[in-house]
Every structure is written in C-alpha cells, then in structure tokens.
XYZ file of C-alpha atoms in Angstrom:
669
model
C -18.635 38.203 -17.719
C -15.440 40.008 -19.537
C -13.015 37.687 -20.974
C -9.056 37.555 -19.516
C -6.324 38.638 -21.237
C -2.712 37.777 -21.043
C -1.819 41.485 -21.657
C -0.666 43.022 -18.324
C -2.691 46.304 -19.220
C -6.667 46.153 -19.810
C -7.046 46.628 -23.358
C -10.677 48.579 -24.631
C -13.744 47.221 -23.311
C -11.616 44.734 -21.126
C -10.955 44.819 -17.535
C -8.499 43.002 -15.296
C -9.963 40.355 -12.942
C -9.516 39.931 -9.439
C -8.132 36.922 -7.782
C -12.091 35.812 -7.048
C -13.396 36.656 -10.640
C -10.280 34.556 -11.683
C -11.283 31.486 -9.911
C -15.094 31.569 -11.187
C -14.019 32.302 -15.051
C -13.727 29.636 -17.671
C -10.033 30.436 -18.079
C -7.198 31.607 -16.121
C -5.023 34.270 -16.408
C -1.255 34.416 -15.316
C -0.528 36.529 -12.309
C 3.084 37.215 -11.488
C 4.040 35.317 -8.598
C 5.513 37.575 -5.925
C 9.142 35.589 -5.452
C 12.143 37.076 -3.872
C 15.385 37.201 -5.619
C 16.373 33.929 -3.311
C 13.374 32.058 -4.522
C 13.718 32.737 -8.263
C 17.584 31.211 -7.963
C 16.211 28.222 -6.065
C 13.545 27.756 -8.495
C 15.405 27.913 -11.337
C 18.090 25.000 -9.941
C 15.479 22.975 -9.083
C 13.756 23.039 -12.139
C 16.900 22.078 -13.847
C 17.107 19.187 -11.648
C 13.486 18.083 -12.448
C 13.736 18.316 -16.142
C 17.299 16.367 -16.258
C 15.636 13.509 -14.074
C 12.779 13.376 -16.427
C 15.090 13.427 -19.242
C 16.782 10.430 -17.890
C 13.537 8.464 -17.335
C 12.573 8.868 -20.943
C 15.803 7.269 -22.055
C 15.903 3.698 -23.380
C 17.794 1.473 -20.909
C 19.664 -1.976 -21.294
C 18.268 -3.060 -17.349
C 15.092 -2.481 -19.000
C 15.521 -4.291 -22.366
C 15.915 -1.235 -24.039
C 12.571 0.569 -23.014
C 12.137 3.688 -21.126
C 10.988 3.557 -17.452
C 7.275 4.502 -18.909
C 6.958 1.916 -21.434
C 8.672 -0.683 -18.962
C 5.859 0.234 -16.339
C 2.716 0.128 -18.814
C 4.312 -3.431 -20.337
C 4.511 -4.716 -16.883
C 0.690 -3.300 -16.019
C -0.529 -5.098 -19.288
C 1.150 -8.662 -18.448
C 0.096 -8.463 -14.894
C -3.868 -7.861 -15.454
C -4.098 -9.643 -18.969
C -4.414 -7.039 -20.985
C -6.326 -8.336 -23.897
C -4.678 -6.344 -27.407
C -7.075 -5.329 -30.186
C -7.321 -7.337 -33.419
C -4.678 -6.993 -35.459
C -6.338 -9.267 -38.304
C -9.861 -10.382 -38.615
C -9.267 -13.767 -38.124
C -7.484 -13.316 -34.663
C -9.075 -14.102 -31.491
C -8.702 -11.657 -28.615
C -7.864 -14.383 -25.881
C -5.544 -14.475 -23.515
C -4.795 -17.710 -20.799
C -4.256 -15.152 -17.844
C -1.511 -17.787 -16.377
C 0.724 -14.511 -14.787
C -2.268 -12.833 -13.456
C -3.685 -15.806 -11.682
C -0.121 -16.456 -10.236
C -0.096 -13.122 -9.087
C -3.281 -13.473 -7.241
C -2.554 -16.616 -5.938
C 0.975 -15.339 -4.441
C -0.943 -11.981 -3.286
C -3.507 -14.147 -1.359
C -0.583 -16.042 0.301
C 1.526 -12.988 1.579
C -1.985 -10.995 2.615
C -2.269 -14.329 4.575
C 0.983 -13.639 6.715
C 1.240 -11.284 10.000
C 3.940 -8.791 9.040
C 3.529 -6.777 12.442
C 6.951 -5.111 13.697
C 8.849 -5.988 16.540
C 10.203 -2.983 17.954
C 13.528 -3.042 20.346
C 14.527 0.053 21.775
C 17.687 1.300 23.288
C 18.812 4.235 25.050
C 22.031 6.420 24.654
C 23.916 3.767 26.821
C 22.694 0.611 24.848
C 20.581 -0.443 27.575
C 17.091 -2.323 26.052
C 14.135 -0.221 27.432
C 11.683 -3.164 26.499
C 8.682 -1.193 27.541
C 9.103 1.400 25.258
C 9.586 -0.892 22.539
C 6.332 -3.274 23.164
C 4.466 0.157 23.420
C 5.511 1.638 20.096
C 4.366 -1.640 18.722
C 0.683 -1.371 19.940
C 0.670 2.489 18.761
C 1.807 1.486 15.257
C -1.016 -1.198 15.465
C -3.387 1.397 16.753
C -2.507 3.942 13.839
C -2.741 1.266 11.200
C -6.338 0.378 12.611
C -7.503 3.672 12.259
C -6.499 4.364 8.746
C -7.752 0.810 7.513
C -3.792 -0.112 6.857
C -5.192 -3.718 5.716
C -7.437 -2.365 2.942
C -4.506 -0.464 1.590
C -1.995 -3.237 1.780
C -3.550 -5.149 -0.428
C -3.129 -2.900 -3.445
C 0.164 -1.918 -2.087
C 1.338 -5.440 -2.294
C -0.125 -6.013 -5.586
C 1.740 -2.993 -7.171
C 4.928 -4.568 -6.101
C 4.240 -7.861 -7.196
C 3.266 -6.411 -10.525
C 6.004 -4.029 -11.271
C 8.809 -5.381 -8.760
C 9.425 -1.857 -7.515
C 6.770 0.394 -5.489
C 7.177 3.135 -3.755
C 4.627 4.354 -0.306
C 4.597 7.395 1.290
C 3.955 7.978 4.874
C 1.804 11.176 5.518
C 0.109 13.059 8.376
C -3.297 14.341 7.195
C -6.142 16.598 8.857
C -9.195 16.024 6.785
C -12.144 17.911 7.166
C -15.547 17.572 5.635
C -18.704 19.752 4.755
C -21.591 19.448 7.390
C -24.828 21.063 5.996
C -27.930 21.572 8.207
C -31.207 22.498 6.966
C -32.811 25.456 8.334
C -36.153 25.760 6.593
C -37.901 23.160 3.822
C -41.556 22.596 3.093
C -41.336 18.755 1.908
C -44.611 19.082 0.273
C -43.745 22.019 -2.007
C -39.931 21.503 -2.045
C -39.859 25.259 -3.309
C -35.981 25.684 -4.017
C -36.037 29.393 -3.271
C -37.735 28.430 0.294
C -34.986 25.939 0.864
C -32.203 27.057 3.409
C -29.460 25.754 5.127
C -25.904 26.274 7.305
C -22.704 24.894 6.084
C -19.847 24.410 8.370
C -16.505 23.219 7.805
C -15.752 20.238 10.346
C -12.332 18.981 11.320
C -12.050 15.233 11.219
C -9.639 13.558 14.037
C -6.125 13.821 12.167
C -4.315 10.609 11.283
C -1.240 9.063 9.864
C -1.659 7.866 6.721
C 0.302 5.655 4.126
C -0.333 6.744 0.330
C 0.735 4.264 -2.638
C 2.249 6.119 -5.498
C 1.924 5.532 -8.953
C 5.442 3.905 -10.025
C 5.631 6.104 -13.170
C 4.985 9.406 -11.194
C 8.230 8.913 -9.007
C 10.976 10.510 -10.524
C 14.420 9.476 -8.516
C 17.591 11.841 -8.707
C 20.053 8.667 -9.423
C 18.453 5.947 -11.510
C 22.161 4.392 -11.089
C 21.337 4.278 -7.099
C 19.831 1.391 -5.763
C 19.318 2.670 -2.233
C 16.603 5.050 -1.845
C 18.245 7.042 0.995
C 21.271 7.423 -0.945
C 19.226 9.278 -3.450
C 20.386 12.896 -3.835
C 16.632 13.914 -4.450
C 12.720 12.398 -4.921
C 10.167 14.351 -6.656
C 6.472 13.114 -7.123
C 4.034 14.365 -9.999
C -0.116 14.190 -9.478
C -2.420 15.475 -11.459
C -5.600 16.349 -9.523
C -9.095 18.365 -10.444
C -8.778 21.768 -9.530
C -11.430 21.648 -6.889
C -9.569 18.783 -5.065
C -6.591 21.287 -5.109
C -8.505 23.819 -3.820
C -9.767 21.471 -0.912
C -6.254 21.133 0.145
C -4.268 24.143 -0.708
C -7.162 26.764 -1.167
C -6.406 28.620 2.299
C -2.526 29.186 1.448
C -1.431 32.686 0.294
C -0.199 31.634 -3.163
C -3.083 29.895 -3.904
C -4.463 32.714 -6.071
C -1.527 32.529 -8.397
C -2.417 29.168 -9.098
C -3.954 29.023 -13.097
C -7.041 27.123 -14.039
C -5.656 26.558 -17.358
C -2.304 25.830 -18.434
C -1.216 26.362 -22.026
C 2.226 24.781 -22.585
C 4.444 26.667 -25.464
C 7.515 25.253 -27.281
C 10.807 26.723 -25.438
C 12.324 29.488 -27.010
C 15.237 32.394 -26.705
C 12.610 33.985 -24.587
C 11.583 31.348 -22.364
C 11.931 32.123 -18.540
C 11.619 29.633 -15.641
C 9.040 31.778 -14.185
C 6.215 30.227 -16.195
C 6.801 26.553 -16.009
C 5.258 23.395 -15.631
C 6.836 19.938 -16.150
C 3.900 17.784 -18.004
C 0.960 18.812 -20.162
C -2.238 19.635 -17.846
C -5.804 19.658 -18.828
C -8.112 22.403 -18.348
C -9.518 22.136 -15.155
C -6.850 20.217 -13.298
C -3.573 21.092 -11.307
C -0.441 19.598 -11.556
C 1.312 18.803 -7.764
C 4.878 18.087 -7.617
C 6.521 17.375 -4.084
C 10.233 17.906 -4.204
C 12.251 16.165 -1.773
C 15.905 16.645 -0.913
C 17.171 14.617 2.189
C 20.760 16.065 2.044
C 19.624 19.515 2.101
C 16.904 18.865 4.234
C 14.749 21.110 1.483
C 11.058 20.639 0.706
C 8.988 22.185 -1.752
C 5.269 21.885 -3.187
C 4.410 23.440 -6.308
C 1.023 23.922 -8.139
C 1.088 23.923 -11.896
C 4.415 25.816 -11.545
C 3.612 27.790 -8.778
C 5.821 27.530 -5.425
C 3.684 27.345 -2.663
C 6.572 27.218 0.275
C 9.320 29.704 0.778
C 12.471 28.418 -0.798
C 14.626 25.419 1.253
C 11.441 25.192 3.486
C 12.748 22.090 5.588
C 12.252 18.529 4.703
C 11.821 17.468 8.727
C 8.996 19.690 8.994
C 6.860 17.114 7.037
C 9.237 14.141 7.767
C 9.796 13.447 11.485
C 12.636 10.789 10.548
C 14.624 13.174 9.109
C 14.716 11.114 5.804
C 12.367 10.779 2.933
C 8.947 10.490 3.216
C 8.849 8.117 0.661
C 9.672 4.016 1.249
C 10.592 1.936 -1.646
C 9.958 -1.583 -2.003
C 11.713 -4.110 -4.296
C 11.489 -7.674 -5.275
C 13.999 -8.924 -7.787
C 16.836 -6.240 -7.860
C 18.733 -5.691 -11.162
C 21.702 -4.295 -9.548
C 23.400 -2.241 -7.180
C 23.594 0.330 -9.628
C 20.078 0.498 -10.960
C 17.175 1.670 -8.947
C 14.409 -0.599 -10.515
C 13.758 -3.858 -10.262
C 11.969 -6.837 -12.036
C 8.698 -8.954 -11.235
C 7.199 -11.956 -11.640
C 5.125 -10.537 -14.655
C 8.414 -8.499 -16.124
C 10.174 -12.025 -16.146
C 7.715 -13.724 -17.618
C 6.152 -11.611 -20.213
C 7.650 -12.569 -22.927
C 6.954 -16.555 -22.497
C 3.243 -15.253 -21.895
C 3.206 -13.515 -25.021
C 4.068 -17.076 -26.574
C 1.840 -18.930 -24.462
C -1.223 -16.539 -25.363
C -0.042 -16.966 -29.231
C -0.179 -20.708 -29.055
C -3.443 -20.258 -27.260
C -4.822 -18.298 -29.917
C -3.635 -20.792 -32.690
C -5.403 -23.738 -30.852
C -8.765 -22.042 -31.028
C -8.352 -21.086 -34.593
C -7.250 -24.507 -35.654
C -10.319 -26.200 -33.667
C -12.615 -23.420 -35.350
C -10.783 -24.707 -38.687
C -11.904 -28.372 -37.916
C -15.479 -27.545 -37.013
C -15.930 -25.154 -40.118
C -13.060 -25.787 -42.484
C -12.688 -23.792 -45.645
C -14.196 -25.202 -48.781
C -13.246 -25.331 -52.132
C -16.881 -24.730 -54.252
C -16.346 -26.644 -58.045
C -20.115 -27.151 -58.571
C -20.370 -23.460 -60.610
C -22.900 -22.635 -58.408
C -23.150 -19.832 -55.565
C -23.463 -21.843 -52.131
C -24.374 -20.357 -48.937
C -22.309 -21.426 -45.595
C -25.793 -22.900 -44.385
C -25.195 -25.817 -46.768
C -22.592 -27.160 -44.009
C -25.018 -26.840 -41.308
C -26.043 -30.104 -39.604
C -29.666 -31.168 -41.173
C -29.211 -28.898 -43.802
C -30.789 -30.395 -47.104
C -29.562 -28.696 -50.499
C -30.899 -30.053 -53.641
C -29.144 -30.974 -56.870
C -25.306 -30.520 -55.255
C -22.561 -33.043 -56.251
C -20.879 -33.563 -52.683
C -17.442 -34.675 -54.591
C -17.542 -30.954 -55.980
C -17.178 -29.438 -52.474
C -13.799 -30.480 -50.746
C -11.916 -29.434 -47.491
C -8.983 -27.092 -48.353
C -5.513 -28.470 -46.294
C -5.834 -30.030 -43.230
C -9.047 -29.763 -40.902
C -8.319 -32.383 -38.177
C -8.174 -30.161 -35.284
C -5.142 -29.602 -32.863
C -2.806 -32.770 -32.190
C -0.739 -34.294 -29.402
C 2.234 -32.563 -30.352
C 0.958 -28.787 -30.280
C -0.965 -29.693 -26.883
C 2.651 -30.885 -25.719
C 4.077 -27.611 -27.138
C 1.653 -25.772 -25.055
C 2.218 -27.699 -22.092
C 6.072 -27.084 -22.522
C 5.490 -23.061 -22.816
C 3.183 -23.418 -19.610
C 5.817 -25.166 -17.453
C 8.441 -22.484 -18.464
C 6.070 -19.910 -17.019
C 5.493 -22.035 -13.847
C 9.291 -22.391 -13.234
C 9.919 -18.464 -13.994
C 6.864 -17.784 -10.878
C 4.918 -20.227 -8.910
C 4.189 -23.640 -9.087
C 0.908 -25.428 -9.906
C 0.681 -27.007 -6.452
C 1.181 -23.865 -4.460
C -1.415 -22.041 -6.543
C -4.138 -25.063 -5.361
C -3.775 -26.735 -8.775
C -4.088 -30.544 -8.465
C -0.611 -32.353 -9.460
C -1.046 -35.909 -11.617
C -0.727 -38.649 -9.094
C -1.150 -39.167 -5.569
C 0.770 -37.109 -3.300
C 1.043 -37.070 0.746
C 0.644 -34.079 2.991
C 4.460 -34.383 3.864
C 5.239 -34.305 -0.310
C 2.711 -31.371 -0.302
C 4.458 -29.788 2.363
C 7.911 -30.274 0.732
C 6.752 -28.932 -2.267
C 5.346 -25.762 -0.511
C 8.478 -24.877 1.493
C 10.613 -25.441 -1.576
C 8.327 -23.029 -2.976
C 8.472 -20.532 -0.554
C 12.577 -20.637 -0.830
C 12.259 -20.062 -4.469
C 9.852 -16.816 -3.623
C 12.292 -15.594 -0.812
C 13.239 -12.584 -2.849
C 9.610 -11.462 -2.662
C 8.851 -12.206 0.780
C 11.677 -10.378 1.647
C 11.253 -7.293 -0.540
C 7.596 -7.181 1.030
C 9.294 -7.556 4.966
C 11.910 -4.923 3.836
C 9.270 -2.387 2.719
C 6.860 -2.985 5.809
C 10.000 -2.132 7.926
C 10.990 0.971 6.164
C 6.847 1.768 6.749
C 6.712 0.651 10.298
C 10.067 3.482 10.905
C 8.631 6.318 9.236
C 5.012 5.543 11.447
C 6.998 5.221 14.415
C 8.741 8.772 13.900
C 5.051 10.249 12.715
C 3.424 9.023 15.674
C 6.303 10.359 18.237
C 6.050 13.951 16.441
C 2.040 14.241 16.646
C 0.377 12.214 19.101
C 2.691 13.243 21.694
C 1.138 17.128 21.177
C -1.517 18.709 23.408
C -4.738 17.915 22.148
C -6.871 20.284 23.870
C -7.368 22.290 27.198
C -9.709 21.884 30.123
C -10.903 23.226 33.355
C -9.224 21.393 36.129
C -12.404 21.965 38.560
C -10.432 21.293 41.997
C -7.359 23.429 41.232
C -9.363 26.078 38.754
C -6.259 25.760 36.384
C -6.459 25.447 32.610
C -4.775 22.103 31.825
C -3.355 20.579 28.793
C -5.353 17.226 27.548
C -2.896 14.668 26.122
C -3.820 11.682 23.808
C -5.046 8.531 25.384
C -5.292 5.064 23.016
C -6.732 1.861 23.793
C -5.505 -0.929 21.823
C -5.978 -4.517 21.703
C -3.038 -6.598 22.240
C -1.394 -9.741 23.324
C 0.108 -9.698 26.800
C 2.524 -11.909 28.411
C 1.718 -15.785 27.953
C -0.379 -15.288 24.738
C -3.113 -13.757 26.684
C -5.318 -11.402 24.665
C -6.285 -8.186 26.433
C -6.069 -4.295 26.176
C -3.566 -1.652 26.907
C -3.964 1.573 27.852
C -1.781 4.211 26.679
C -1.777 7.966 28.380
C 0.715 10.497 27.351
C 1.025 12.918 30.144
C 3.815 15.264 31.913
C 2.821 13.727 35.396
C 4.363 10.375 34.818
C 6.323 10.495 38.305
C 2.784 10.773 40.228
C 1.897 7.457 39.460
C 3.813 4.455 41.306
C 3.918 1.244 40.302
C 1.484 0.016 43.054
C -1.118 2.874 41.582
C -0.505 1.399 38.259
C -1.180 -2.192 39.095
C -4.455 -1.063 41.326
C -5.785 0.899 38.307
C -5.179 -2.026 36.350
C -7.068 -4.412 38.571
C -10.070 -1.883 38.480
C -9.926 -1.461 34.565
C -10.005 -5.382 34.131
C -13.065 -5.571 36.525
C -14.941 -2.963 34.527
C -13.711 -3.987 30.951
C -13.950 -7.841 31.761
C -10.706 -8.403 29.886
C -6.845 -8.385 31.280
C -5.979 -4.458 30.819
C -2.465 -2.705 30.912
C -1.804 0.635 31.582
C 0.858 2.525 30.368
C 1.766 6.305 31.063
C 4.357 8.013 28.873
C 5.860 11.457 29.235
C 5.351 13.647 25.809
C 8.705 14.356 25.687
C 9.716 10.667 24.787
C 9.903 12.428 21.237
C 12.851 13.998 22.383
C 14.661 11.147 23.879
C 17.300 9.676 21.270
C 16.314 5.981 21.235
C 18.077 3.443 18.802
C 15.232 1.798 17.117
C 15.603 -1.808 15.736
C 12.909 -3.474 13.962
C 12.239 -6.601 12.844
C 9.349 -8.777 11.122
C 8.874 -12.088 11.462
C 6.014 -13.517 8.788
C 3.493 -15.626 10.857
C 0.377 -17.264 9.237
C -2.846 -15.789 10.406
C -5.203 -18.260 9.378
C -4.397 -22.006 10.023
C -4.941 -25.589 8.302
C -5.931 -28.982 8.788
C -2.207 -29.593 7.915
C -0.920 -27.114 10.222
C -2.822 -28.716 13.179
C -1.792 -32.420 12.388
C 2.065 -31.218 12.237
C 1.382 -29.171 15.613
C 0.070 -32.275 17.140
C 3.330 -34.248 15.908
C 5.536 -31.562 16.893
C 4.132 -31.753 20.680
C 4.444 -35.512 20.407
C 8.156 -35.261 19.539
C 9.056 -32.619 21.833
C 7.191 -35.119 24.956
C 9.318 -38.413 23.676
C 12.762 -36.093 23.398
C 11.984 -33.719 26.400
C 9.455 -35.291 28.739
C 5.933 -33.585 29.554
C 7.401 -31.600 32.149
C 9.696 -29.513 29.860
C 6.567 -28.087 28.098
C 4.497 -24.968 28.675
C 1.120 -26.516 28.375
C -1.099 -23.200 28.792
C 0.837 -21.987 25.876
C 0.056 -25.508 23.845
C -3.464 -25.662 24.772
C -3.962 -21.909 23.479
C -1.951 -22.718 20.405
C -4.157 -25.651 19.458
C -7.464 -24.044 20.150
C -6.262 -21.152 17.637
C -5.188 -23.865 15.244
C -8.620 -25.763 15.458
C -9.896 -22.383 14.597
C -11.742 -21.845 18.249
C -11.964 -19.267 20.792
C -9.020 -20.286 23.278
C -10.965 -18.471 26.237
C -14.054 -20.897 25.124
C -12.740 -24.049 23.932
C -11.841 -25.089 27.447
C -13.757 -25.520 30.330
C -12.125 -23.328 33.062
C -11.154 -25.166 36.121
C -11.562 -28.767 34.712
C -9.343 -31.448 35.203
C -7.244 -32.490 32.065
C -7.839 -36.418 31.577
C -4.661 -37.215 28.972
C -5.026 -40.213 27.123
C -2.119 -42.845 26.864
C -1.777 -41.960 22.931
C -1.257 -38.273 23.764
C 1.479 -39.294 26.080
C 3.370 -41.035 24.206
C 4.613 -43.283 26.440
C 5.161 -40.229 28.970
C 4.243 -39.925 32.657
C 0.687 -39.650 32.726
C 0.815 -38.294 36.156
C 3.082 -35.623 35.561
C 1.349 -34.679 32.222
C -1.998 -34.573 33.987
C -0.504 -32.441 36.580
C 0.679 -30.060 34.009
C -2.580 -29.609 32.226
C -4.480 -29.449 35.395
C -2.595 -26.310 36.537
C -2.667 -24.877 32.971
C -6.200 -25.261 32.552
C -8.228 -21.918 33.550
C -5.101 -20.550 34.934
C -5.035 -16.919 33.843
C -2.405 -14.119 34.224
C -3.111 -11.445 36.655
C -3.230 -7.934 35.310
C 0.459 -7.127 34.594
C 2.002 -3.998 36.545
C 3.274 -1.214 34.202
C 5.901 0.652 34.908
C 5.671 4.440 33.401
C 7.948 5.209 30.476
C 9.420 8.650 31.785
C 11.867 10.812 29.900
C 15.608 10.039 30.095
C-alpha cells in the first residue's frame, strides 16, 4: 500500500488516500478540517482556556504541600493502596504496614452498609407540596439505578472519594449497541474457514441513564481557587481511549474522517497554528477525547485528537437536562472555600504512615540481625556462613576468635512502644481500632462499644456528609435525566379498535415501600391520556393487579409533559443502616420497653414495631408472624403496662395488611 505524505500534493510514485484508505493504513494523514471562520475563532478561544487550566494544574500549590495536582493525586493513590516502593539499598525490606489502606477499607465497608436513597419533595409554582410527584420520582431513580447496577458502581465511587478527598462523577445518557452474528453455513466436521459465512447486525440495546466515575487527575476546573463546582467558569475532561473504541462511539459522525490514527506533537514555533493541536501526547492507536463544558455560556464541545466534532457554541443543555454541568463533585475534608480540592484520610496520614512503615522495616531488620548477627572472623581462615547454622560441625576453629559485632539482642520494649506511639497517631487522624473491629484491651460493655462507635461516627461526620452531598447532586442530575428521556415516545403501535397509529410511552415496574412499611410494587405509566383514568378506575386496576401479582400494587399515571412543569425539587438523604446486628436488636427492644413505660402501650404502632422486629432479626416480616394469630404478650414484655390493652393492640396488628392504595393520576399543571 502506498505510504501517506504530509504534503498537500502527491509526490512521484505517491498518491493521496481517501478516508477509507486512511482508516486502514498504519499512519494517519492529517486532513484539513472544514471549519468556518466562527469555528476557528471559537476554537482558538477555547484552546487558550484549556492550555491555561493545564498550566495552573501543573503549578505547585501550598494547599497541596508544595505539590502539583498530579503529584498530589499520585501520592494519595500510593498511600491509599499500600504502595510498596522499590529497594533503595540491598539491605532494605519491601514491606509496609498497610494501616491506612485497612482503615479505608473498614470505613468504605461501613458506608456501603448505609442506605443512601434520596427522599424527594416536589413543590409547584404556588409552593404547594406535590407529594405523589416526589414519591414517584424516588421510585424512578431507584429503578434507573437498578438498571445500571449502581450498587456496584458506588463502591468504586466512594473509594475514589475516600482515597483522594475529591471525586468527580458524570451523569450521562447512553444508547449502547452490540453486534449480533448469525452463522449462515458451517460444517462442524471440516471447519473449512473458506466455507464458513455469517451475517452481522448492529442491535440497539435499551438506552439508559448511567453514572461514570472520572479519574481525578483528568478533570480540569476553570478556577482552582473556587471550591463550589457550580461556580466554575468551565470544566473539561481528558480521556485517552483506543482508536477502535472511539470509532464505535463517534464513527458515524460527519467529522470522524478527520480524526487521525497517529498524532505526533512538535514544539511550538512562530509558524504553529491552533488548527493542528492536542493537549497531551497520544500514543499510536489511541484517541484523545476532550469534553468541554461552560455552564455560564451554555456551551459544550467534544474534540477527538484536536478535531472539533460539534459546531461552535453547541448548547450544553442538549446533553445536560438540568442545565448545569454533567459532572458532580464530592468532597470530604475541604481545605478552604478558596481552593477546589479537598483532603482525604490518606492525605492526612501519609507522612505518619511513612514513618510507621520505616519503623516496621527497622524492626524487621533488627530482628534479622538478632537471628543472623554480623560476625568478626579473627581465625585467619575463610569461613562459610554455614558455620552459624544449627547443628553445623566445623573442625579446628577457635570459637573465641569469632565474635558478634554490635548489639544483636533484637527489638526492645522501647522500640515497640515507639512503634505503637506512631500507630496511635494514625488512629487519631483516621479510624479508631474499635470501629474497624479490633479488640481493645480490657473488658468493654455493649454500651461502651456503642458509645465509641457514636464518637467515631461524629469524628467521621465530614466524610459521611461529603458522600451525602455527592449523592444529592447525583440524584438531582438523574432526576432531570429521567424527565428528559423517559417521557419521550418509545415506539408506535396500531390501535386495532380505532385503526389509528398511536404513540407508545414508557412503563416502569419497581419494587417499593408502600404506606405502613408495606413492601409492594409500583407501576408507573407515562401517557397523555391521564384524564381518562378516574381514582375509582385506578383503584380497581390496582386491586386486579394485586391479585395477579400476589403483592400489593400501586398504579400511577403521569403525563409526559411533566418534564415541562416547573417543579422545585427538594432532595434530602437520611442514611439508614441496611443490615442489622444483635446490638441493634437489643437496643430496639430496650427502646420499645422505654416507650411503653413512658407513654403506655396504646401509644405505640404495633404493626410497624412487629415488622421492624422481624427485620432486625433478619427474618421475612410477611412470614415471621402467623397471619391472624392471637398475640399472647408476656408480663415482662409489657413492662408493667396493661396486658389486655397491649394484647388487643398486637391482636389487631397481626395479619393486618393495607389495602391497595388509590393512586391519583399525576397531571400537567
């Protein structure tokens, strides 16, 4: 195949290649992109902003202990994952304590045990609460996260946040595809490659909302002196992805033919132009993807290895239904209102961790010395190291002429105490041993352990708050993403009765909690014909669906134009533990007894308490108690209260289930 030339005119024995040949060749010929004058001007302004932001990130910052943002990110990454540095001297030991990593794992496990689902309240333009709208959006967000397997994603999101102190998560709408291959003819006996044929078909998968964790050192903020992400002048992200992956995402776009396979950066000269530009060095076979967002100007741009794929000033609102940045920012220990990045536990303890690791290496080294001490040989003979082995017999050697050099008594108590002292400093700056499950010296009661846990949670309040803040931002962006895409027409179908082609809208079924803590399902149907369903019709439909599905069902109809209604969304997150422990169950029983003593049995909601007791006992609330059985509470359970009154309360609570709830259709306001 002829080689490409960077000249605009073909030389002798060389020809220009078309775009198809360019894709199949080993190297790329840069083809001038057909930018307009406005696009050239917009491009030069944007490149100046990106270059300046990169320069700022490469500066040394006092807030980061004199490090650049890249050095700071890398140092946190090493500290959080117990990086084992290579040996500097032959006698060094490649070993670390891993204390910071284990504390991070313990904290991550504790946080993952919390339910951080959003609680949403919707207020209309008159500031009236639309309760049904808020609860419905909660269920839609829960369903969307189930579709994308968000529980698996949030583990890595939280780890990045705990490791770095700051993390960036992008909310996107994806329309994935896959290639389906069907064999047309094949002889499995001979398997002759020349006779095997198949057809290929690109299949569209179900579009979905998706969260994407961004690598922290690949997110560039327009102003590092501003903490709040919504006040940033612009944000851009940089990804380096394989050429074939980029082709699968952008291969159908008009300007894909201009994207080179190979980019060679050269130093800037007087003749340099912003027409041929990339931000980073790109390896052969990879593509640099830069996404630029400007909230103030409502601008968005995607550049592939320097090629702008969208027109100048493309609206950000087209890819961000909320109107803001698609990126959410989580922070743990904020440094200042006037600095964008935050600190993490590894950032706070990495110096102490290094000292602790060094002391461990010295302990190992001194222990080695006690087992195999250095020897002074005054025998006048060359001796092997084997003479010091147990049971070794060496003839004609005067043992008085073989002496140990220095102290070989091993590690003493003072050195162990110093090691423990440094470890305590790490504990004070991070997570206490009691929180991580380590047994403290002495006998401790359950109340003491619980109090230690409460104190530790107060100490980690900023970390918990940082995760809650991030989840609140993600929930808000997900809400607008759902309203933008799930309310659209999904398909067309023929109405056999009217003979007309009708629009088909999305219907979602989600597991949810109904009133009185009852588990059930909610079916949410988007339809423009909301007014055709009266409350009585909805109630009858719920009753029929409940009998068919054998679980309580609530049906909600929503007009697709709900996305155009200007609701004010108030989102809160109240962390509650998913799993229970024996201590939680004991404390629950104590709370019930205290409540009966103070307020009397008649004031308690026994159906709820029974289901809560079953959950804390790790049992199915629907199966734990016998439906219709008469409760026989003991005098101890009554706590001195009225047995008859409590028995009646329990008797009324057992086996009672709420009837299917009547759902009022949600209409456009």
